[in-house]
Amino acid sequence: MRRWTLLLVGAIPAVFLAYFFVYPLVTILYTGLVAEGRFATSAFREILVSPSIRGVAWFTLWQALLSTVLTVALGLPAAYVFARYRFPGRSVLRSLTLVPFVLPTMVVGVAFLAVLGPGSPFGVNLRGTIWAILIAHVFYNLAIVIRGVGAFWEQIDPHIEEAARTLGAGAWRVFRHVTLPLLRPAILSSAALIFLFSFTSFGVILVLGDLRHATLEVEIWRQATAFLRLDLASALAILQLVGVTVLLIVYGKARDRRAAELPLRPPSETARTPRTWGEWAVVVSTLGMLGIVVVTPLAVLVGRSLRADGGLALTNYANLFDPPRASALFVPPVDAIVNTLRFAIPAVLIASGIGMLAAVVIVRARGRSGRVFDSVLMLPLGTSAVTIGFGFLVALDEPIDLRASLLLIPVAHALVAIPFVVRSTVPVMESIQHRLREAAAVLGASPRQAWREVDLPLVARALAVAAMFAFAISVGEFGATSFIARPATATIPVAIFRLLSRPGTFGEAMAMSVVLMSITAVAALGIEGVRGSRSGGV
Amino acid sequence: MLDVIDLTVRFGPTTAVDGANLTVEDRSIHALMGPSGSGKSTMLRAIAGLERPVAGDITWNGQSMLGVPTHRRDFGLMFQEYALFPHRTVGGNVAFGLRMRGVDAPSVARRVEEILELVGLPGYQGRSVGTLSGGERQRVALARTLAPRPRLVLLDEPLGALDRSLRERLMIEMRSVFEAVEATVLYVTHDRDEAFTIADRVAVIRDGRIVADDPPEDLWNHPPDGWTARFIGLENLLPADVLARIDLLPPTPEATAGVVPPESVVFRPDGQQSGLVVGSHFRGGVFRVEVDLGAGADLVAWSGVGLETGTVARFDVTADRVTWFAD
């Protein structure tokens, strides 16, 4: 592609990001660092001396660390089982492990509230304790280990491990000195991602922490919406951005190291059926535990949502249409469902369009400029949704007041989804051998025809997956939406949160969560369906 | 007719092709042979328009191709690893070039059927390329390249990825396919047997320069220099002072080395020359015998019977079969 074409294609995502991402961030910086037209550190001094905010920062850090360690420890056995063994139902079970990851935070929060909160079928009440938060984080992030480490694990040539065994290493030493060092980059990059998600956790903490525990994210939201201290919220957002940037650098380093020369084998050649009773026991017990962890909260959520007045009833669902406690300000929850779908469609279109253009630029502009563009596009991933929403709130009144625009919510959702679109299309585009384009050219295809005939069909599947991811993100997004949704434009997650904050509507919150879960599950199944139907030879 | 004139291709500081000249006549099969890194693939890619030369010209019937983009040159190129489109069937791959040329669907289908039959894969249209064996993939790639009847067919190590026995068979098949479609072919390989079996003429490339360009027999019998002789696998490239011991004297003082074809050495009890047998190995039909000429130089020759190691063998050499060079 010519330089100019590339610049032109790159300009669209660049302008989009500049206006909807960089500009709000700069405004946050300005709000946090400038008071009465002059550089001021007063907001920072205030958060640094406040014992409660220092407590929040410390809590944010250690809960993220603990969540990461627990998730990796529990995820590795499952990653191993899926990477190395073939067994009946493997692909279905693997798809199932993705479900928690694509579930909206609100659903996870409500599900764990149903399992561990007041009225729990297990007779406990962990609401407001660190345990509820940690368990939810493990549940939520397990898929990152299973997918991230597993995808790498299944490509490691088993001959390497077998060679170690013939050299006299026992099973444990093979794992300790061969497998683990090979997996380290994959583990590190998965861990960095889990840490990032736990560090910026919002919805789960808000619901399960019961405001007794708060992360920086929750604190930003509280300062901005409850205390209207925009300067403090901005200072906190800056603090969080610095932390996240450091983390992203670590993540990038780990990801680069993964590219080290290692003879990779296609997964189909490395997985095998378990042979001994011992191997079957490992597979079955790991899958059993996984099943319990994944299925219990969702089953309890569905079960409790169907109970009312001491028996099985659809009261909670019926109330979504006709809320008995409706007030003048409260729209029927069912409206939120319509809103959600109405926002999801433009969000998917924007995210796929911008993400695709960006991916083309990253792949085609080789070398430094491509890498820079790549990292810039990953920034929204690191920037928490709350920061994005908060940035919209403080920035988008000038030069055009977009805060009341109906497009604002889809744009925010697209910003959150773009990194996922880019991440899932770039590797596919990169893997399209340059040879194939050359082959098309020598057969008489112009560059445009070559793109249409070779690149597009090969990328289409990845793009379909990315679009469904974007859909799942949009319908479940809570952090940013909680800042910019108006009462009449509430989405399902926002409606769930409102139902939770009112007394006596926990049943409706659960019903609404089941609705949201079902919508997301359809998207997740679509993703797996498209991925699974990939034919051989690519 | 393809003319490559003083072609130079550089990658940064390295010069891959360095002033190469080559002419491929219509309906001839020309091999371009060289060791890895000699610039042969780069030269092929430059002809296809996939690399941009810094100097020189590439012409077709006297018309420069430099300003013509790859897809308008009408030169077919078959890649070493085939580069089959994974998302298309065998038929889809073979039809690709025809579709790009705007051929109507019924004609495309006819031509695909015809060419698949020619390469020995009749009825393979609907197969997925992922399910093919190495040899089948090779044939599909060949069919795909030939289907649109390009005016020049370029092949980059087309048999390089296959095992030996399959290669031998496909070499001969490929030659007959090229003859059947009357193709003009430039065939890049590092393998002597392949080049000699397939080509009417063999050009040898060394460090980006064409150092020889002859019919196979001429190249074999009269290599232009010692490097080429060694590269095409001629044995008995020996210094002049060693050859003098068996009464082979250089025709000119500049000639410092010569090649003695093994088949010009005949063992007989009353031979004029003699040497110690240091090796005798059965090679299927004949024995490969090594005779020590002194100074650590061995002469290789063929013998119908095995000779005992450590005995003295007597032999004659046909002096006019020796090729001399300044090495």
PDB file of C-alpha atoms in Angstrom, chain A residues 2 433-447 449-450 452-455 457-458 535-538, chain B residues 45 48 50 70-71 75-77 79 82-88 93 96-101 128 130 144-145 148:
ATOM      1  CA  ARG A   2       1.261   3.466  -0.836  1.00  0.00           C
ATOM      2  CA  GLN A 433       1.789 -14.800   4.292  1.00  0.00           C
ATOM      3  CA  HIS A 434       3.056 -12.088   2.093  1.00  0.00           C
ATOM      4  CA  ARG A 435       3.618 -14.953  -0.372  1.00  0.00           C
ATOM      5  CA  LEU A 436      -0.120 -15.322  -0.868  1.00  0.00           C
ATOM      6  CA  ARG A 437      -0.455 -11.727  -1.996  1.00  0.00           C
ATOM      7  CA  GLU A 438       2.511 -12.189  -4.302  1.00  0.00           C
ATOM      8  CA  ALA A 439       0.966 -15.358  -5.659  1.00  0.00           C
ATOM      9  CA  ALA A 440      -2.222 -13.435  -6.383  1.00  0.00           C
ATOM     10  CA  ALA A 441      -0.190 -10.714  -8.112  1.00  0.00           C
ATOM     11  CA  VAL A 442       1.689 -13.077 -10.415  1.00  0.00           C
ATOM     12  CA  LEU A 443      -1.661 -14.638 -11.305  1.00  0.00           C
ATOM     13  CA  GLY A 444      -2.805 -11.239 -12.470  1.00  0.00           C
ATOM     14  CA  ALA A 445      -4.577  -9.764  -9.431  1.00  0.00           C
ATOM     15  CA  SER A 446      -4.155  -6.037  -8.863  1.00  0.00           C
ATOM     16  CA  PRO A 447      -3.346  -4.989  -5.291  1.00  0.00           C
ATOM     17  CA  GLN A 449      -8.158  -7.520  -6.137  1.00  0.00           C
ATOM     18  CA  ALA A 450      -5.504  -9.307  -4.081  1.00  0.00           C
ATOM     19  CA  ARG A 452     -10.430  -8.595  -1.814  1.00  0.00           C
ATOM     20  CA  GLU A 453      -9.632 -12.138  -2.887  1.00  0.00           C
ATOM     21  CA  VAL A 454      -6.973 -13.093  -0.335  1.00  0.00           C
ATOM     22  CA  ASP A 455      -6.911 -10.820   2.714  1.00  0.00           C
ATOM     23  CA  PRO A 457     -11.853 -13.767   3.117  1.00  0.00           C
ATOM     24  CA  LEU A 458      -9.110 -14.791   5.519  1.00  0.00           C
ATOM     25  CA  SER A 535     -11.383 -25.416   8.347  1.00  0.00           C
ATOM     26  CA  GLY A 536      -7.945 -26.954   8.202  1.00  0.00           C
ATOM     27  CA  GLY A 537      -4.991 -25.676   6.297  1.00  0.00           C
ATOM     28  CA  VAL A 538      -4.776 -22.067   7.436  1.00  0.00           C
TER      29      VAL A 538
ATOM     30  CA  ARG B  45      11.441 -12.367  -8.192  1.00  0.00           C
ATOM     31  CA  ALA B  48       8.248 -11.354 -11.821  1.00  0.00           C
ATOM     32  CA  LEU B  50       8.272  -8.640  -6.909  1.00  0.00           C
ATOM     33  CA  THR B  70       3.529  -7.684 -11.415  1.00  0.00           C
ATOM     34  CA  HIS B  71      -0.102  -8.386 -12.196  1.00  0.00           C
ATOM     35  CA  PHE B  75       4.551 -13.898 -16.086  1.00  0.00           C
ATOM     36  CA  GLY B  76       3.492 -16.859 -13.951  1.00  0.00           C
ATOM     37  CA  LEU B  77       5.507 -17.685 -10.848  1.00  0.00           C
ATOM     38  CA  PHE B  79       6.638 -20.438  -5.349  1.00  0.00           C
ATOM     39  CA  TYR B  82       3.558 -23.197  -3.367  1.00  0.00           C
ATOM     40  CA  ALA B  83       1.654 -20.382  -1.553  1.00  0.00           C
ATOM     41  CA  LEU B  84      -1.686 -22.072  -2.257  1.00  0.00           C
ATOM     42  CA  PHE B  85      -4.681 -20.070  -1.066  1.00  0.00           C
ATOM     43  CA  PRO B  86      -5.819 -21.903   2.069  1.00  0.00           C
ATOM     44  CA  HIS B  87      -9.360 -20.569   1.849  1.00  0.00           C
ATOM     45  CA  ARG B  88      -9.991 -21.878  -1.650  1.00  0.00           C
ATOM     46  CA  ASN B  93      -6.828 -21.997  -6.710  1.00  0.00           C
ATOM     47  CA  PHE B  96      -7.765 -17.760  -9.785  1.00  0.00           C
ATOM     48  CA  GLY B  97      -5.523 -16.498 -12.580  1.00  0.00           C
ATOM     49  CA  LEU B  98      -8.224 -17.061 -15.197  1.00  0.00           C
ATOM     50  CA  ARG B  99     -10.781 -15.143 -13.161  1.00  0.00           C
ATOM     51  CA  MET B 100      -8.334 -12.264 -12.742  1.00  0.00           C
ATOM     52  CA  ARG B 101      -8.085 -12.129 -16.511  1.00  0.00           C
ATOM     53  CA  SER B 128      -9.659 -28.562   0.030  1.00  0.00           C
ATOM     54  CA  GLY B 130      -5.484 -28.603   3.326  1.00  0.00           C
ATOM     55  CA  ARG B 144      -2.455 -22.860 -11.011  1.00  0.00           C
ATOM     56  CA  THR B 145       0.617 -21.281 -12.577  1.00  0.00           C
ATOM     57  CA  PRO B 148      -3.852 -18.779 -17.491  1.00  0.00           C
TER      58      PRO B 148
END
